Amino acid sequence: MPIATPEVYAEMLDRAKAGGFAYPAINVTSSQTLNAALRGFAEAESDGIIQVSTGGAEFLSGTTVKDMVTGSVALAEYARVVAAKYPVTVALHTDHCPKDKLPGFVRPLLDISLERVAKGQDPLFQSHMWDGSAVPLEENLEIAKELLEKTARARIVLEVEIGVVGGEEDGVVGEINDKLYTTAEDALATAEALGVGEQGRYMLAATFGNVHGVYKPGHVKLRPGVLKEIQEAVGAKYGKEKPFDLVFHGGSGSLLEEIHEAISYGVIKMNIDTDTQYAFTRPIADHMFKNYDGVLKVDGDVGNKKTYDPRSYGKAAEASMAARIVEAAQHLKSAGTKIS
């Protein structure tokens, strides 16, 4: 059962919170980066989450097609075939979806899953993210409530974001200001609108100084204590310890102790993209520099087919990305915790 059923996904999330670890959620943009993610999870003996952003989904459909739904469906179907060969369980997730992309991304994918569930099948994806950080909180939660009703029927977990992750990802820019820190009032409003599980399961991307992009350790000023504050405020009102399943976005450059502190407050999923992109590309750059006269037909020469064959540098890229995922699983304490 390499692709998690809704029941197994729920078990995965429960095990993470109970066991004090988080799953690496790896963004992929191709079949090869998907294979690298699967390899990394397998080598770490960690279950995990594979996700695709709006830009990644569009890229997956082909640079002339540029259709997010087509790319997402293709990824999900391919993943079901190749993941069957790996001894770990993975969930499929769609990453940041702002308001203007809902009609062309999450909503049609939800409709596909509703059709599948009506036929007795599992949903196409196991979770979807609604990123309402760019709209007022009241509107954010109104849309989240409507989406949660549909995801619950489709046996899918919804991810919502309150607060703003700074930096840029797929054209969505978050300013670096006080909105980087979710307040207890924001969290209480979220629980009032969406419940604490009784209306449908959701994960919460609360912000505590997170910034998308690449930064040196110590540059990003995280305040993981914000997560403790919102868990305690909502937990006290609803009589539930750590009521939120929390998600950590924008973690590049975070100190290991900050990551572990965030996990202790209920983070069960951490998005990883920038670091794995670099890990994938670095060996390719190395290959090109070392084999300059082989990958190019310099001065009319014929080059060296063995060096410009994409497999020659693609294998190194896959291995490097997989190694970075093993490192992520070790940092998030999910290594060695696989279900199967």
Short mmCIF file of C-alpha atoms in Angstrom, two decimals, residues 90-262:
data_model
loop_
_atom_site.label_atom_id
_atom_site.label_comp_id
_atom_site.label_asym_id
_atom_site.label_seq_id
_atom_site.Cartn_x
_atom_site.Cartn_y
_atom_site.Cartn_z
CA VAL A 90 3.58 8.06 0.83
CA ALA A 91 0.74 10.55 0.63
CA LEU A 92 0.14 12.88 -2.31
CA HIS A 93 -0.53 16.54 -1.56
CA THR A 94 -1.00 19.78 -3.49
CA ASP A 95 0.91 22.77 -2.13
CA HIS A 96 0.06 26.50 -1.90
CA CYS A 97 -3.09 27.39 -3.83
CA PRO A 98 -4.08 31.08 -3.65
CA LYS A 99 -7.61 32.31 -4.30
CA ASP A 100 -7.16 33.05 -8.01
CA LYS A 101 -5.84 29.51 -8.66
CA LEU A 102 -8.64 27.62 -6.87
CA PRO A 103 -10.88 27.29 -9.99
CA GLY A 104 -8.05 25.83 -12.07
CA PHE A 105 -6.34 23.68 -9.47
CA VAL A 106 -7.83 22.53 -6.18
CA ARG A 107 -11.53 22.71 -7.02
CA PRO A 108 -11.37 20.50 -10.16
CA LEU A 109 -9.01 18.07 -8.40
CA LEU A 110 -11.52 17.83 -5.55
CA ASP A 111 -14.27 17.09 -8.07
CA ILE A 112 -12.18 14.27 -9.52
CA SER A 113 -11.69 12.78 -6.06
CA LEU A 114 -15.40 13.09 -5.24
CA GLU A 115 -16.17 11.14 -8.40
CA ARG A 116 -13.61 8.48 -7.48
CA VAL A 117 -14.96 8.12 -3.94
CA ALA A 118 -18.50 7.82 -5.29
CA LYS A 119 -17.27 4.79 -7.27
CA GLY A 120 -15.71 3.20 -4.18
CA GLN A 121 -12.15 4.29 -5.03
CA ASP A 122 -9.67 6.28 -2.97
CA PRO A 123 -9.29 10.01 -3.65
CA LEU A 124 -6.68 11.06 -6.20
CA PHE A 125 -4.74 13.12 -3.66
CA GLN A 126 -4.69 12.63 0.08
CA SER A 127 -4.58 16.33 0.98
CA HIS A 128 -4.84 19.77 -0.59
CA MET A 129 -3.65 23.17 0.62
CA TRP A 130 -5.74 26.32 0.50
CA ASP A 131 -3.47 29.34 0.93
CA GLY A 132 -5.67 32.22 2.03
CA SER A 133 -2.86 34.22 3.56
CA ALA A 134 -3.28 37.02 1.00
CA VAL A 135 -6.95 37.66 1.84
CA PRO A 136 -8.51 38.92 5.11
CA LEU A 137 -8.80 36.23 7.77
CA GLU A 138 -12.61 36.26 7.71
CA GLU A 139 -12.66 35.55 3.95
CA ASN A 140 -9.84 33.03 4.33
CA LEU A 141 -11.87 31.04 6.84
CA GLU A 142 -15.11 31.32 4.85
CA ILE A 143 -13.42 29.72 1.85
CA ALA A 144 -11.68 27.18 4.11
CA LYS A 145 -15.02 26.17 5.63
CA GLU A 146 -16.55 25.61 2.19
CA LEU A 147 -13.51 23.60 1.07
CA LEU A 148 -13.46 21.57 4.28
CA GLU A 149 -17.00 20.39 3.64
CA LYS A 150 -15.91 19.06 0.24
CA THR A 151 -12.61 17.56 1.42
CA ALA A 152 -14.42 15.74 4.22
CA ARG A 153 -16.81 14.19 1.69
CA ALA A 154 -13.87 13.28 -0.55
CA ARG A 155 -12.01 11.69 2.41
CA ILE A 156 -9.21 14.23 1.96
CA VAL A 157 -7.32 16.28 4.52
CA LEU A 158 -7.35 20.06 3.99
CA GLU A 159 -4.38 22.26 4.81
CA VAL A 160 -5.05 25.92 5.57
CA GLU A 161 -2.69 28.81 6.26
CA ILE A 162 -3.25 31.67 8.66
CA GLY A 163 -0.63 34.36 8.88
CA VAL A 164 1.84 34.99 6.07
CA VAL A 165 4.97 33.10 5.06
CA GLY A 166 7.48 35.68 3.87
CA GLY A 167 9.53 35.51 0.69
CA GLU A 168 8.38 34.21 -2.69
CA GLU A 169 7.13 30.89 -4.02
CA ASP A 170 5.55 30.37 -7.44
CA GLY A 171 4.88 34.08 -7.81
CA VAL A 172 3.15 34.44 -4.43
CA VAL A 173 5.06 37.03 -2.42
CA GLY A 174 4.71 37.43 1.33
CA GLU A 175 6.04 40.62 2.87
CA ILE A 176 8.36 40.25 5.84
CA ASN A 177 6.44 42.03 8.62
CA ASP A 178 4.42 41.31 11.78
CA LYS A 179 1.99 39.16 9.78
CA LEU A 180 4.70 36.49 9.81
CA TYR A 181 3.51 35.62 13.32
CA THR A 182 0.10 33.99 13.79
CA THR A 183 -1.72 35.18 16.91
CA ALA A 184 -3.77 33.24 19.44
CA GLU A 185 -6.79 35.25 18.27
CA ASP A 186 -6.23 34.03 14.70
CA ALA A 187 -6.06 30.45 15.95
CA LEU A 188 -9.23 30.78 18.03
CA ALA A 189 -11.07 32.21 15.01
CA THR A 190 -9.85 29.25 12.95
CA ALA A 191 -11.11 26.72 15.48
CA GLU A 192 -14.46 28.51 15.73
CA ALA A 193 -14.90 28.43 11.94
CA LEU A 194 -13.47 24.98 11.16
CA GLY A 195 -13.83 23.10 14.43
CA VAL A 196 -11.10 20.91 15.85
CA GLY A 197 -11.71 17.84 13.74
CA GLU A 198 -15.45 17.25 14.02
CA GLN A 199 -16.19 19.05 10.72
CA GLY A 200 -13.39 17.29 8.86
CA ARG A 201 -9.68 16.87 9.36
CA TYR A 202 -7.37 19.73 8.48
CA MET A 203 -3.77 20.74 9.02
CA LEU A 204 -2.83 24.27 9.98
CA ALA A 205 0.11 26.17 8.54
CA ALA A 206 0.49 28.72 11.31
CA THR A 207 3.36 31.15 10.86
CA PHE A 208 6.08 31.94 13.35
CA GLY A 209 8.56 33.94 11.25
CA ASN A 210 8.77 31.50 8.33
CA VAL A 211 10.23 32.77 5.04
CA HIS A 212 10.30 30.97 1.70
CA GLY A 213 13.61 30.81 -0.12
CA VAL A 214 17.21 30.05 0.78
CA TYR A 215 18.95 31.57 3.78
CA LYS A 216 21.98 30.84 5.90
CA PRO A 217 21.31 29.31 9.33
CA GLY A 218 20.30 31.97 11.82
CA HIS A 219 19.12 34.50 9.21
CA VAL A 220 15.44 33.62 9.56
CA LYS A 221 14.12 34.86 12.92
CA LEU A 222 11.79 32.10 14.00
CA ARG A 223 9.70 32.18 17.16
CA PRO A 224 8.50 28.58 17.63
CA GLY A 225 6.93 29.61 20.94
CA VAL A 226 4.11 31.14 18.86
CA LEU A 227 3.00 27.58 18.07
CA LYS A 228 2.91 26.71 21.76
CA GLU A 229 0.79 29.79 22.46
CA ILE A 230 -1.85 28.99 19.85
CA GLN A 231 -2.04 25.31 20.83
CA GLU A 232 -2.53 26.24 24.47
CA ALA A 233 -5.10 28.96 23.75
CA VAL A 234 -7.27 26.73 21.58
CA GLY A 235 -6.63 23.64 23.70
CA ALA A 236 -7.83 25.41 26.82
CA LYS A 237 -11.08 26.44 25.16
CA TYR A 238 -11.85 23.04 23.62
CA GLY A 239 -10.34 20.78 26.26
CA LYS A 240 -7.95 19.16 23.81
CA GLU A 241 -4.16 18.92 24.05
CA LYS A 242 -2.37 20.18 20.92
CA PRO A 243 -5.63 20.48 18.96
CA PHE A 244 -3.94 21.50 15.69
CA ASP A 245 -1.92 19.33 13.30
CA LEU A 246 0.68 21.96 12.42
CA VAL A 247 2.69 22.45 9.23
CA PHE A 248 6.10 24.14 8.97
CA HIS A 249 6.61 26.20 5.79
CA GLY A 250 9.68 28.21 4.79
CA GLY A 251 12.15 26.21 6.82
CA SER A 252 15.37 26.68 4.81
CA GLY A 253 18.06 28.13 7.08
CA SER A 254 16.26 27.09 10.27
CA LEU A 255 18.40 25.90 13.15
CA LEU A 256 17.95 22.25 14.11
CA GLU A 257 16.92 23.17 17.65
CA GLU A 258 14.20 25.44 16.22
CA ILE A 259 12.89 22.61 14.07
CA HIS A 260 12.81 20.23 17.03
CA GLU A 261 11.09 22.83 19.20
CA ALA A 262 8.42 23.32 16.54
#
